[in-house]
Short mmCIF file of C-alpha atoms and ligand atoms in Angstrom, two decimals:
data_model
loop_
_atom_site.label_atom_id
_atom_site.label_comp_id
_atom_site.label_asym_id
_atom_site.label_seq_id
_atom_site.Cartn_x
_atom_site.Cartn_y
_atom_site.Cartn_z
CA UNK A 8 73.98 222.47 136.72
CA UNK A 9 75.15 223.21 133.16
CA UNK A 10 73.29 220.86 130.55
CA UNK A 11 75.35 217.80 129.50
CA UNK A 12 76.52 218.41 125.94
CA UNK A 13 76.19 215.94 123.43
CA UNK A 14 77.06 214.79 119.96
CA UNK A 15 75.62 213.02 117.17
CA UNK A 16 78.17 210.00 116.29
CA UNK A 17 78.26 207.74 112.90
CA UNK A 18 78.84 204.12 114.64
CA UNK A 19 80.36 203.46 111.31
CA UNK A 20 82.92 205.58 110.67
CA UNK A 21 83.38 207.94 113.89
CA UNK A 22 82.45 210.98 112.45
CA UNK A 23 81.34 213.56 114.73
CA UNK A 24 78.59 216.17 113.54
CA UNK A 25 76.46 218.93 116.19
CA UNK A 26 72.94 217.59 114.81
CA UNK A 27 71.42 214.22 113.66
CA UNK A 28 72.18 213.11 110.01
CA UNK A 29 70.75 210.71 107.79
CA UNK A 30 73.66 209.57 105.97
CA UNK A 31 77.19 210.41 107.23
CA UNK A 32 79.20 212.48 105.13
CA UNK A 33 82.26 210.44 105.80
CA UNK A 34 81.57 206.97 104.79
CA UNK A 35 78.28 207.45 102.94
CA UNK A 36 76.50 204.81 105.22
CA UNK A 37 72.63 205.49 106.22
CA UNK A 38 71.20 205.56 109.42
CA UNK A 39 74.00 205.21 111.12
CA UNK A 40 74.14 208.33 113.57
CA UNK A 41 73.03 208.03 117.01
CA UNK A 42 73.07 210.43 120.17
CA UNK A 43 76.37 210.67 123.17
CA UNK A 44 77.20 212.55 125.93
CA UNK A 45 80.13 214.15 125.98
CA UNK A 46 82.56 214.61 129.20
CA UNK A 47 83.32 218.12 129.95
CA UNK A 48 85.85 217.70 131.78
CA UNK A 49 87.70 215.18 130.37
CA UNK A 50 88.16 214.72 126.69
CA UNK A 51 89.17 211.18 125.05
CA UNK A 52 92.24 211.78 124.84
CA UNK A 53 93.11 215.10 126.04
CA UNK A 54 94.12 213.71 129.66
CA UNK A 55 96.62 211.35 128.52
CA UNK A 56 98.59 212.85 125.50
CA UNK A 57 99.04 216.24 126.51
CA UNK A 58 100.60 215.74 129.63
CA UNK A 59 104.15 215.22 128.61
CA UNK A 60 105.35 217.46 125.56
CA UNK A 61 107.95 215.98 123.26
CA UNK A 62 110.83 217.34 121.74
CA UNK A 63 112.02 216.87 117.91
CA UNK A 64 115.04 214.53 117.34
CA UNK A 65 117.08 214.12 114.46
CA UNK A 66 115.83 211.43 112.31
CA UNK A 67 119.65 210.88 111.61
CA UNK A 68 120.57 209.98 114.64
CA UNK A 69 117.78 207.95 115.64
CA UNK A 70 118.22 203.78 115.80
CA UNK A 71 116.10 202.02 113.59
CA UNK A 72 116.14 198.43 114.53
CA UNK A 73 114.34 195.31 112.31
CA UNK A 74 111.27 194.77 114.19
CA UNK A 75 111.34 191.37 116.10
CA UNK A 76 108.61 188.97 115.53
CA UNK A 77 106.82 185.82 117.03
CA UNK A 78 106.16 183.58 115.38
CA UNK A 79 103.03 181.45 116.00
CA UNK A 80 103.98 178.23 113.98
CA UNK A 81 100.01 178.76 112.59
CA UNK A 82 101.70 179.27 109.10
CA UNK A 83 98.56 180.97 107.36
CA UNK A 84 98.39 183.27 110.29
CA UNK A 85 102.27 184.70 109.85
CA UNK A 86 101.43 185.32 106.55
CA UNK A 87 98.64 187.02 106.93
CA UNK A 88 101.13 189.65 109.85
CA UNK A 89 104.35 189.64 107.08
CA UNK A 90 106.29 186.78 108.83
CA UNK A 91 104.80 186.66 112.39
CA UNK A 92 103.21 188.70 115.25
CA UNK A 93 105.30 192.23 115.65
CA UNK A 94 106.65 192.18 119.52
CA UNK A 95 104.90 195.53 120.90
CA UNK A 96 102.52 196.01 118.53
CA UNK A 97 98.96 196.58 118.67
CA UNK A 98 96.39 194.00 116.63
CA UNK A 99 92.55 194.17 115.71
CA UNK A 100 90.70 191.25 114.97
CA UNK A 101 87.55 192.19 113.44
CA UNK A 102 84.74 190.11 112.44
CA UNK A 103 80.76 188.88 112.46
CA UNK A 104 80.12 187.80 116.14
CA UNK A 105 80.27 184.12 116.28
CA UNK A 106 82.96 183.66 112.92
CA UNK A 107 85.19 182.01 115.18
CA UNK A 108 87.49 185.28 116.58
CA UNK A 109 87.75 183.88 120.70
CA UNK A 110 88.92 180.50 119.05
CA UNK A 111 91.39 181.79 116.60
CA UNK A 112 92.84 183.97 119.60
CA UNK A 113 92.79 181.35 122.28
CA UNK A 114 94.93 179.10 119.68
CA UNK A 115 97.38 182.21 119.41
CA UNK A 116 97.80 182.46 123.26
CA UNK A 117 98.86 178.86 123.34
CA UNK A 118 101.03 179.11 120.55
CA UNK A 119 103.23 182.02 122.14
CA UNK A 120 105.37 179.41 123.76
CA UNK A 121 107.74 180.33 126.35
CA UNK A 122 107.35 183.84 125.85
CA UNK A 123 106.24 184.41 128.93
CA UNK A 124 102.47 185.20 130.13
CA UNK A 125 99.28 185.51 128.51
CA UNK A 126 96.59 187.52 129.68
CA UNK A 127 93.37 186.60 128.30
CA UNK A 128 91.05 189.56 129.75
CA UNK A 129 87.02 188.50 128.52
CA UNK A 130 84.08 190.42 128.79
CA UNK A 131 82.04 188.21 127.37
CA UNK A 132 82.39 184.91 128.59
CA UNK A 133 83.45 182.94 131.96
CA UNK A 134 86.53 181.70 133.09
CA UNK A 135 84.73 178.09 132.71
CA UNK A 136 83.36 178.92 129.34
CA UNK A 137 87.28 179.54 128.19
CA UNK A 138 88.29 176.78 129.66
CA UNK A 139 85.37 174.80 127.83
CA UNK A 140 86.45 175.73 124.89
CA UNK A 141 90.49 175.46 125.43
CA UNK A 142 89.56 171.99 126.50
CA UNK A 143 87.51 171.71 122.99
CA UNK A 144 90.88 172.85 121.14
CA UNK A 145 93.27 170.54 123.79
CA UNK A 146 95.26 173.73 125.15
CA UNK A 147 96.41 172.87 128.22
CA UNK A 148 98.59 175.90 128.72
CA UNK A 149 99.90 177.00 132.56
CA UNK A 150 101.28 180.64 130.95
CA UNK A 151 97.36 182.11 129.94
CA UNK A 152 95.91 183.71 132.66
CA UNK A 153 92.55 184.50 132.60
CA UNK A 154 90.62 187.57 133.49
CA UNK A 155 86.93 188.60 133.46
CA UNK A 156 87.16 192.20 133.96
CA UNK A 157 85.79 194.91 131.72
CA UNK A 158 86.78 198.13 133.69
CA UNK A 159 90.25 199.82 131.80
CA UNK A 160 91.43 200.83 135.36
CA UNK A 161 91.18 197.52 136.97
CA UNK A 162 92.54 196.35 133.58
CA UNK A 163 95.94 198.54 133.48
CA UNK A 164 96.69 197.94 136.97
CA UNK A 165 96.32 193.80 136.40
CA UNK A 166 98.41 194.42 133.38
CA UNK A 167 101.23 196.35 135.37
CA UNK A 168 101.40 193.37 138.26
CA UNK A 169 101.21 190.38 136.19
CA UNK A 170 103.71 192.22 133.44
CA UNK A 171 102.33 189.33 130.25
CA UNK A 172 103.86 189.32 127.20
CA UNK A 173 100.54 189.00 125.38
CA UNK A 174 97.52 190.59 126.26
CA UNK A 175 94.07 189.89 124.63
CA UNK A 176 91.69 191.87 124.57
CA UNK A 177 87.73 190.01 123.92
CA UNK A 178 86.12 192.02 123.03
CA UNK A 179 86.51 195.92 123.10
CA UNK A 180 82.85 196.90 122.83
CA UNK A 181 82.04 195.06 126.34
CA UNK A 182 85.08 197.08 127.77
CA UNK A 183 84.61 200.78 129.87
CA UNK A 184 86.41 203.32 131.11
CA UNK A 185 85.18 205.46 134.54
CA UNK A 186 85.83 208.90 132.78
CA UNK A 187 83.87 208.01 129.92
CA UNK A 188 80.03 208.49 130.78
CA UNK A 189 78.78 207.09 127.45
CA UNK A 190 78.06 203.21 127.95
CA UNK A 191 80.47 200.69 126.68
CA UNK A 192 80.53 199.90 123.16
CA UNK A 193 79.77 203.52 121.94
CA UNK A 194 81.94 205.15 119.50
CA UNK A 195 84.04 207.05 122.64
CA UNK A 196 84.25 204.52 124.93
CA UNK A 197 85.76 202.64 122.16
CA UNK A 198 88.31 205.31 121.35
CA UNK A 199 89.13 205.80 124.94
CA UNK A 200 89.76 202.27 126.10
CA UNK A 201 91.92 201.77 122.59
CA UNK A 202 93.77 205.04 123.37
CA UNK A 203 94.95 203.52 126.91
CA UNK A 204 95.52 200.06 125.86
CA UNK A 205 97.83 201.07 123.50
CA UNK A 206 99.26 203.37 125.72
CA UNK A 207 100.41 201.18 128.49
CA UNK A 208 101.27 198.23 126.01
CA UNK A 209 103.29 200.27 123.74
CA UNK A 210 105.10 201.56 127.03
CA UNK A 211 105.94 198.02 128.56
CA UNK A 212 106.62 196.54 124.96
CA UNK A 213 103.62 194.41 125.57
CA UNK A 214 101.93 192.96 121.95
CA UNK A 215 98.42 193.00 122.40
CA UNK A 216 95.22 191.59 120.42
CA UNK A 217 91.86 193.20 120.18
CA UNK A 218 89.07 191.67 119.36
CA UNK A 219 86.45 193.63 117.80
CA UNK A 220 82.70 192.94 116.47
CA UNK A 221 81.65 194.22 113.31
CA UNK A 222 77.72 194.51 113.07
CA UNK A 223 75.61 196.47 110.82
CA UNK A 224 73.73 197.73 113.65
CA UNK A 225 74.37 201.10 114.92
CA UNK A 226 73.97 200.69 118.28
CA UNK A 227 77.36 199.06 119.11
CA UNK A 228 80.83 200.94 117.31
CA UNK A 229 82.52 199.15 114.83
CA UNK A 230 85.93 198.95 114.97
CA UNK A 231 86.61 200.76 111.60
CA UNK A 232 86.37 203.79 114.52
CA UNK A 233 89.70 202.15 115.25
CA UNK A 234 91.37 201.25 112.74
CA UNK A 235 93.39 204.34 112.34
CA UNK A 236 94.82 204.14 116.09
CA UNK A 237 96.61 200.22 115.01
CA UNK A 238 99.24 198.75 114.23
CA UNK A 239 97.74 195.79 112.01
CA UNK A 240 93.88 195.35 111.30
CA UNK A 241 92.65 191.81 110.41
CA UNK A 242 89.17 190.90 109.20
CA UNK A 243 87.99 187.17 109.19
CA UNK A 244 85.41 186.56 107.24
CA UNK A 245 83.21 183.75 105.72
CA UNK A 246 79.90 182.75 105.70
CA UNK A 247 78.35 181.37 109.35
CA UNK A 248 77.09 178.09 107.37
CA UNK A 249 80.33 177.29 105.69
CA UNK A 250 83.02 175.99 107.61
CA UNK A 251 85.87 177.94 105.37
CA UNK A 252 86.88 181.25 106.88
CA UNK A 253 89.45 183.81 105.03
CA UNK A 254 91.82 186.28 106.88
CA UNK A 255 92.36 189.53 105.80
CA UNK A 256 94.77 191.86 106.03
CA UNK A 257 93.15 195.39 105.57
CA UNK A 258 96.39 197.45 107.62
CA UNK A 259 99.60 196.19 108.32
CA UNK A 260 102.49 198.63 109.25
CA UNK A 261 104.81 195.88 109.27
CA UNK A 262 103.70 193.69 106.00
CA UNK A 263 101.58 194.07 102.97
CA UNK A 264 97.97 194.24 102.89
CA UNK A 265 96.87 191.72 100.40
CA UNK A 266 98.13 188.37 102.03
CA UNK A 267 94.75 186.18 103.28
CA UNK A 268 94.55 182.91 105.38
CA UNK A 269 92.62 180.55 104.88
CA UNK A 270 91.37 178.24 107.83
CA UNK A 271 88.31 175.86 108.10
CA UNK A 272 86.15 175.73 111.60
CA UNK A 273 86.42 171.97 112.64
CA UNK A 274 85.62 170.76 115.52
CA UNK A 275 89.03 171.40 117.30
CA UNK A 276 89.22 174.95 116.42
CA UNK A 277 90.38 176.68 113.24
CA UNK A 278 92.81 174.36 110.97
CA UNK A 279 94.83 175.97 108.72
CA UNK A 280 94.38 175.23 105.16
CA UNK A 281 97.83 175.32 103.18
CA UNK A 282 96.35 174.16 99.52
CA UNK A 283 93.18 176.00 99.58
CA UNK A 284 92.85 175.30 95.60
CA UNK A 285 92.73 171.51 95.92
CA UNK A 286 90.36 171.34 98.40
CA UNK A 287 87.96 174.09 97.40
CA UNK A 288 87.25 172.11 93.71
CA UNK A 289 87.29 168.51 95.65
CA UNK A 290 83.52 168.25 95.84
CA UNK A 291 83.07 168.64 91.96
CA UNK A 292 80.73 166.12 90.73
CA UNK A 293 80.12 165.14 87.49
CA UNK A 294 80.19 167.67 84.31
CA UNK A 295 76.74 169.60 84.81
CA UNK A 296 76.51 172.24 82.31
CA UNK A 297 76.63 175.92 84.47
CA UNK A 298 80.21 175.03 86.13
CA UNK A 299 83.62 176.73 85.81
CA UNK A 300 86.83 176.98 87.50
CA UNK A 301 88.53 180.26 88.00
CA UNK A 302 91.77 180.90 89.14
CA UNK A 303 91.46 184.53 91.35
CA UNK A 304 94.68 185.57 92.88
CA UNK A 305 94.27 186.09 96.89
CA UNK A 306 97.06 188.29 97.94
CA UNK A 307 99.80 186.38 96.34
CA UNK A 308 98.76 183.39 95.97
CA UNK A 309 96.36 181.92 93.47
CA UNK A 310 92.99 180.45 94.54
CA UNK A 311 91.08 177.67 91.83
CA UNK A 312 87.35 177.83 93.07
CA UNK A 313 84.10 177.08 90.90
CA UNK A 314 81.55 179.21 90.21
CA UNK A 315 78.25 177.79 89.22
CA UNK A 316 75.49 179.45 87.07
CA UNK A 317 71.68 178.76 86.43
CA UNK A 318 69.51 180.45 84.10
CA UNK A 319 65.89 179.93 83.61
CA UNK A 320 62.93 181.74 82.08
CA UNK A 321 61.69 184.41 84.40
CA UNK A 322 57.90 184.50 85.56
CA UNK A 323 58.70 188.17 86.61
CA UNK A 324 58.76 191.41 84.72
CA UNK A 325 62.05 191.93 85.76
CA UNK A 326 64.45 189.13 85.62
CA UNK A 327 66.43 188.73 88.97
CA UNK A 328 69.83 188.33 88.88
CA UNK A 329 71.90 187.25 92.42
CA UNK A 330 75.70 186.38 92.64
CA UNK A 331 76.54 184.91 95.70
CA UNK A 332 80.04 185.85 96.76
CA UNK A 333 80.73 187.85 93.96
CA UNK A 334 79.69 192.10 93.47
CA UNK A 335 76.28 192.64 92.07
CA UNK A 336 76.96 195.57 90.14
CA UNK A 337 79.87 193.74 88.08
CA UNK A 338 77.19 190.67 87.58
CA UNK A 339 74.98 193.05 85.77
CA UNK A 340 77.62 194.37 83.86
CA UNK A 341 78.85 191.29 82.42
CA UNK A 342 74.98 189.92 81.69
CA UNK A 343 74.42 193.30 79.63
CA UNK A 344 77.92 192.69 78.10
CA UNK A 345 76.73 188.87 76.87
CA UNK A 346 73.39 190.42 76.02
CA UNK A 347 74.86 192.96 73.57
CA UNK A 348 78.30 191.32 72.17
CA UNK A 349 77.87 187.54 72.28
CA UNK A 350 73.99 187.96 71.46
CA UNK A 351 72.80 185.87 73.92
CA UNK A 352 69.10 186.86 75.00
CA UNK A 353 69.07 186.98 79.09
CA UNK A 354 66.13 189.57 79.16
CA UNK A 355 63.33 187.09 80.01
CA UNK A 356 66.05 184.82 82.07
CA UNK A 357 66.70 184.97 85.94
CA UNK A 358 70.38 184.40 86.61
CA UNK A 359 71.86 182.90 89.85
CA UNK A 360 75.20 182.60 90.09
CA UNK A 361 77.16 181.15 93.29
CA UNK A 362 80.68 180.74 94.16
CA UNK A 363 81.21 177.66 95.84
CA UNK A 364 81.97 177.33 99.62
CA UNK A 365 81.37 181.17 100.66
CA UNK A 366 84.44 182.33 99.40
CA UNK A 367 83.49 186.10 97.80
CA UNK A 368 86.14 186.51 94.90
CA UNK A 369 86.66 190.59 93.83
CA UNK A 370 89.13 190.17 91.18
CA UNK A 371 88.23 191.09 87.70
CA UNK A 372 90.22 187.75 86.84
CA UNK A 373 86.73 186.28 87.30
CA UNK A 374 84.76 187.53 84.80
CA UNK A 375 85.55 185.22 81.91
CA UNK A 376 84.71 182.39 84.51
CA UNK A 377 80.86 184.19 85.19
CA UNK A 378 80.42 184.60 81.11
CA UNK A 379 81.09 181.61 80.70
CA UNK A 380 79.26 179.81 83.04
CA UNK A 381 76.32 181.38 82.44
CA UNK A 382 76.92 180.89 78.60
CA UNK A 383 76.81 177.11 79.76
CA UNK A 384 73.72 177.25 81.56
CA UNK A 385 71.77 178.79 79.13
CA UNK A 386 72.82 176.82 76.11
CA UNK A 387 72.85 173.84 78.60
CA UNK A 388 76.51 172.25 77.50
CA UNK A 389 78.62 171.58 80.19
CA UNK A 390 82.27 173.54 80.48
CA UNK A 391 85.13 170.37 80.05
CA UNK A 392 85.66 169.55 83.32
CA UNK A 393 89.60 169.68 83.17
CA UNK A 394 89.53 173.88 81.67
CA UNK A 395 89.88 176.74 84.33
CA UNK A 396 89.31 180.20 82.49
CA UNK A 397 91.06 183.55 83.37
CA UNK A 398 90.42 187.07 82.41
CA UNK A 399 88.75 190.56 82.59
CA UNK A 400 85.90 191.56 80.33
CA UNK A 401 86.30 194.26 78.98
CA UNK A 402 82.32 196.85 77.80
CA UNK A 403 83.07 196.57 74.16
CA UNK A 404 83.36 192.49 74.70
CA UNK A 405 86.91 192.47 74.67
CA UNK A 406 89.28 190.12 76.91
CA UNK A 407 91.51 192.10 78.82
CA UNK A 408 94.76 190.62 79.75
CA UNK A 409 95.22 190.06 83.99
CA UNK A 410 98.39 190.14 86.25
CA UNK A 411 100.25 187.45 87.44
CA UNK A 412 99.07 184.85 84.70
CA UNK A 413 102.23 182.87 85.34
CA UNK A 414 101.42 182.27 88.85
CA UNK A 415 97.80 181.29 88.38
CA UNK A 416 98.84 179.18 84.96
CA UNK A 417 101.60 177.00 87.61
CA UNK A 418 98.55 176.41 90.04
CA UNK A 419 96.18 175.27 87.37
CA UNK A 420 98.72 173.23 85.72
CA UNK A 421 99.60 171.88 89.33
CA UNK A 422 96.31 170.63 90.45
CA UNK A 423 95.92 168.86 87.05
CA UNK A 424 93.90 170.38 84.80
CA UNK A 425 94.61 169.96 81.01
CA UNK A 426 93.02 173.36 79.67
CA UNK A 427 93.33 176.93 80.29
CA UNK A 428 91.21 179.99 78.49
CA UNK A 429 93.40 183.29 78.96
CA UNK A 430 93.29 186.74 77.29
CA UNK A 431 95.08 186.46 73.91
CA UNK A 432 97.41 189.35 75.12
CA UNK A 433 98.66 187.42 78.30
CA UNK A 434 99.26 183.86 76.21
CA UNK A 435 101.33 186.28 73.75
CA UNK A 436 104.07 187.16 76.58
CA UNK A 437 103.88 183.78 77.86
CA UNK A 438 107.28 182.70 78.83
CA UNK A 439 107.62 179.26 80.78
CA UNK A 440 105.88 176.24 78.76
CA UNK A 441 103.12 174.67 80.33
CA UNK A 442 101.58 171.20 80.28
CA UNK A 443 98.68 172.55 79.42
CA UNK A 444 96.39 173.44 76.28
CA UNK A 445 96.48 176.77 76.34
CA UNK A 446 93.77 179.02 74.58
CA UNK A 447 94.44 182.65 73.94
CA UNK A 448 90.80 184.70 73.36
CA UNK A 449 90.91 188.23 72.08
CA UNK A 450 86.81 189.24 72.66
CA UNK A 451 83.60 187.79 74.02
CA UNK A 452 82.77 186.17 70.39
CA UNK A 453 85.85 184.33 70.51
CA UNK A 454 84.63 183.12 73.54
CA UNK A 455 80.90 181.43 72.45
CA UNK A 456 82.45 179.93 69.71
CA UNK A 457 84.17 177.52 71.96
CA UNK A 458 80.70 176.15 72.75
CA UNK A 459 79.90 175.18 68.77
P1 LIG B 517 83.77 181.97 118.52
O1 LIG B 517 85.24 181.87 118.47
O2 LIG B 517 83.13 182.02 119.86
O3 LIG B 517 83.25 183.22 117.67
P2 LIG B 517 83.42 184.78 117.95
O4 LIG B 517 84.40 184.97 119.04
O5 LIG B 517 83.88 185.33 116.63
O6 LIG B 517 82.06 185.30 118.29
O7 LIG B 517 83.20 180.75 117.68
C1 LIG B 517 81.85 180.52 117.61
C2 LIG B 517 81.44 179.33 116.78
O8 LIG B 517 82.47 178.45 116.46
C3 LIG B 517 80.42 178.55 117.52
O9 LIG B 517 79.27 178.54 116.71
C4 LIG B 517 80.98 177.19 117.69
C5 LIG B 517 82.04 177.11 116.67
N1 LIG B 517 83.20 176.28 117.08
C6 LIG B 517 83.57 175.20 116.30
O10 LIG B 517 82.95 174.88 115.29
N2 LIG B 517 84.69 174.48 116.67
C7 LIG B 517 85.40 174.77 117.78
O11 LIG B 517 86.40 174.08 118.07
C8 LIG B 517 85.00 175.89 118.57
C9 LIG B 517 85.76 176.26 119.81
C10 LIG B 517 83.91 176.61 118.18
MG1 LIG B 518 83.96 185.64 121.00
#
């Protein structure tokens, strides 16, 4: 008997390489290789795309209809997909096990309405645990079907009978196809049950949801291995203590990429949160010194959170410095930038920085808001409570002017603040008037004196 050949796999990215590797090549992650088989005979996909060979068509000629959506009435959620779920098309819903994926799903599948069928197909829980938790969200729904199955074959032919209009898959990595002799949730198992999902759904113009773990781990594939074979690839995110959870658009063929939802984990499920702004400052309490608002734009629409900053002398001989829900590498940017240009000494002091309620803001909209804050904390005078600051900084100190000030300037001025810090450059092309006290800064010295 011939030896079985195998491969050496990144769980991250799906890159394939004849020996082990330390880091992959492809996506620069460590330790993320690990050993499969590979099937001789068959190859992933080589048994179902080559059988049928297609011949070119004019493009001319060929009818290009408007895509026709559902929509699920969970507003943040048809956002998020450009105006509603895509009939036919294939979604991933990615995310830390335990972020709330099943529940966001199992509130789709009873929001499809008279659409006809859902097929809820589970490899990780019950039928009774479903129904546990759809009587936790009050779905009483006679159209989802459930399924605990997590062979493809048994799978396709349930999906041929019982012809749904939605099919959810929960979660790909427990799934496993017969020709695949690698065991389920490795990089081509993966591949091959996506491969055949989406071929029989996009044959019977069946829209279909995938739910997908994302772990750090490399012993189970992520489903970045995927993400090229979709339609539409949603992350939700948030941290597991916080109840606030953020959806994320990261692919869309039908919509743009940078929309987000935001939703909060109560205990009837996921509730949608349509002013995310008003409720993410609501718990501000009093006017400590250390405390800012910043207004960072979320796809397009702008999001007021507070970021909080605490300096104290270090007993180390390096000071730390953490930023909670914000990049590390900009926070020591921005400390060496107040070191240098606004001459504040932070050499001997340990920074901590948080953004309140586990949202992780990426915009350089921010910085101002982090300079500031931790100007406050370390000169210990509190920030007026009614001023939200916007803009970039800039290595020579400077204040660089953001996009979309307009938008974020309406938001602040909606949810009643009285003072605004912008870039200098952004208050000069101002164009609408504002009920607000508006203070254009040019650099970082500009800035500190607002504190004398
Ligand atoms: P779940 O949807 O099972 O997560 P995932 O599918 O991403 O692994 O959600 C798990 C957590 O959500 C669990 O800790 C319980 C909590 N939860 C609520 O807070 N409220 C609810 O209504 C439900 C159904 C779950
Ligand atoms: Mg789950």
């Amino acid at each position: 008997m011939a030896k079985a050949k195998t491969v050496f796999v990144c769980s991250s990215c799906g890159y394939e390489s004849a020996k082990w590797l330390g880091k992959c090549p492809a996506c620069n992650e460590w330790n993320t290789f690990y050993e499969e088989k590979v099937n001789k005979e068959v190859d992933a996909f080589g048994k179902t795309t080559r059988a049928k060979q297609n011949k070119p068509t004019e493009l001319e000629g060929v009818e290009g209809k408007e895509e026709s959506r559902t929509k699920t009435g969970i507003e943040e959620l048809d956002r998020v997909l450009g105006g509603g779920i895509v009939k036919g098309s294939l979604v991933l819903l990615g995310g830390e096990p335990g972020i709330g994926k099943s529940t966001l799903i199992l509130q789709i599948c009873d929001k499809i309405k008279g659409e006809g069928k859902v097929l809820y197909v589970s490899g990780e829980e019950s039928a009774e645990q479903i129904k546990l938790r759809a009587n936790r969200l009050n779905i009483h729904n006679k159209d989802i079907l459930f399924l605990g199955e997590t062979n493809i074959d048994n799978i396709a032919q349930q999906i041929a009978e019982i012809k749904p209009k939605l099919v959810v898959i929960d979660s790909i990595q427990t799934m496993y196809s017969e020709e695949i002799t690698s065991s389920a949730g490795t990089v081509s198992q993966v591949r091959e049950i996506t491969a055949r999902i989406m071929k029989i759904c996009k044959e019977q113009a069946i829209t279909t949801m995938i739910i997908g773990h994302v772990t750090k781990e490399g012993n189970i594939a992520g489903p970045r291995v995927l993400e090229h074979m979709v339609d539409t690839v949603l992350y939700l995110e948030g941290e597991r203590y916080f109840s606030y959870r953020v959806l994320r658009s990261v692919k869309n063929r039908f919509g743009s990429t940078n929309e987000v939802g935001m939703f909060e984990m109560q205990g009837e499920g996921m509730v949608e949160i349509t002013n995310p702004s008003a409720i993410l400052i609501s718990e501000r309490d009093g006017n400590p010194s250390g405390s800012v608002v910043v207004a960072s734009m979320e796809g397009t629409r702008p999001l007021l959170v507070e970021i909080q900053a605490l300096t104290t002398e270090t007993i180390c001989s390096l000071p730390r410095r953490t930023g909670n829900g914000l990049d590390y590498n900009r926070l020591t940017v921005l400390m060496a930038v107040l070191e240098k240009k606004a001459y504040l000494p932070l050499g001997r002091q340990d920074v901590y920085l948080n953004v309140v309620s586990g949202i992780r803001l990426v915009e350089p909209a921010v910085d101002l808001g982090v300079v500031l804050a931790v100007a406050s904390s370390y000169k210990n005078i509190p920030i007026p409570k009614d001023l939200v600051a916007i803009g970039e900084v800039g290595l020579t100190g400077e204040i660089r002017a953001v996009n979309l000030i307009e938008k974020r300037l309406k938001e602040v001025e909606k949810l009643g603040f009285k003072q605004c810090i912008i870039p200098e450059n952004n208050k000069k092309l101002l164009k609408d008037t504002y009920k607000l006290d508006i203070i254009g800064v040019r650099n970082i010295g500009e800035v500190m004196k607002l504190f004398k």
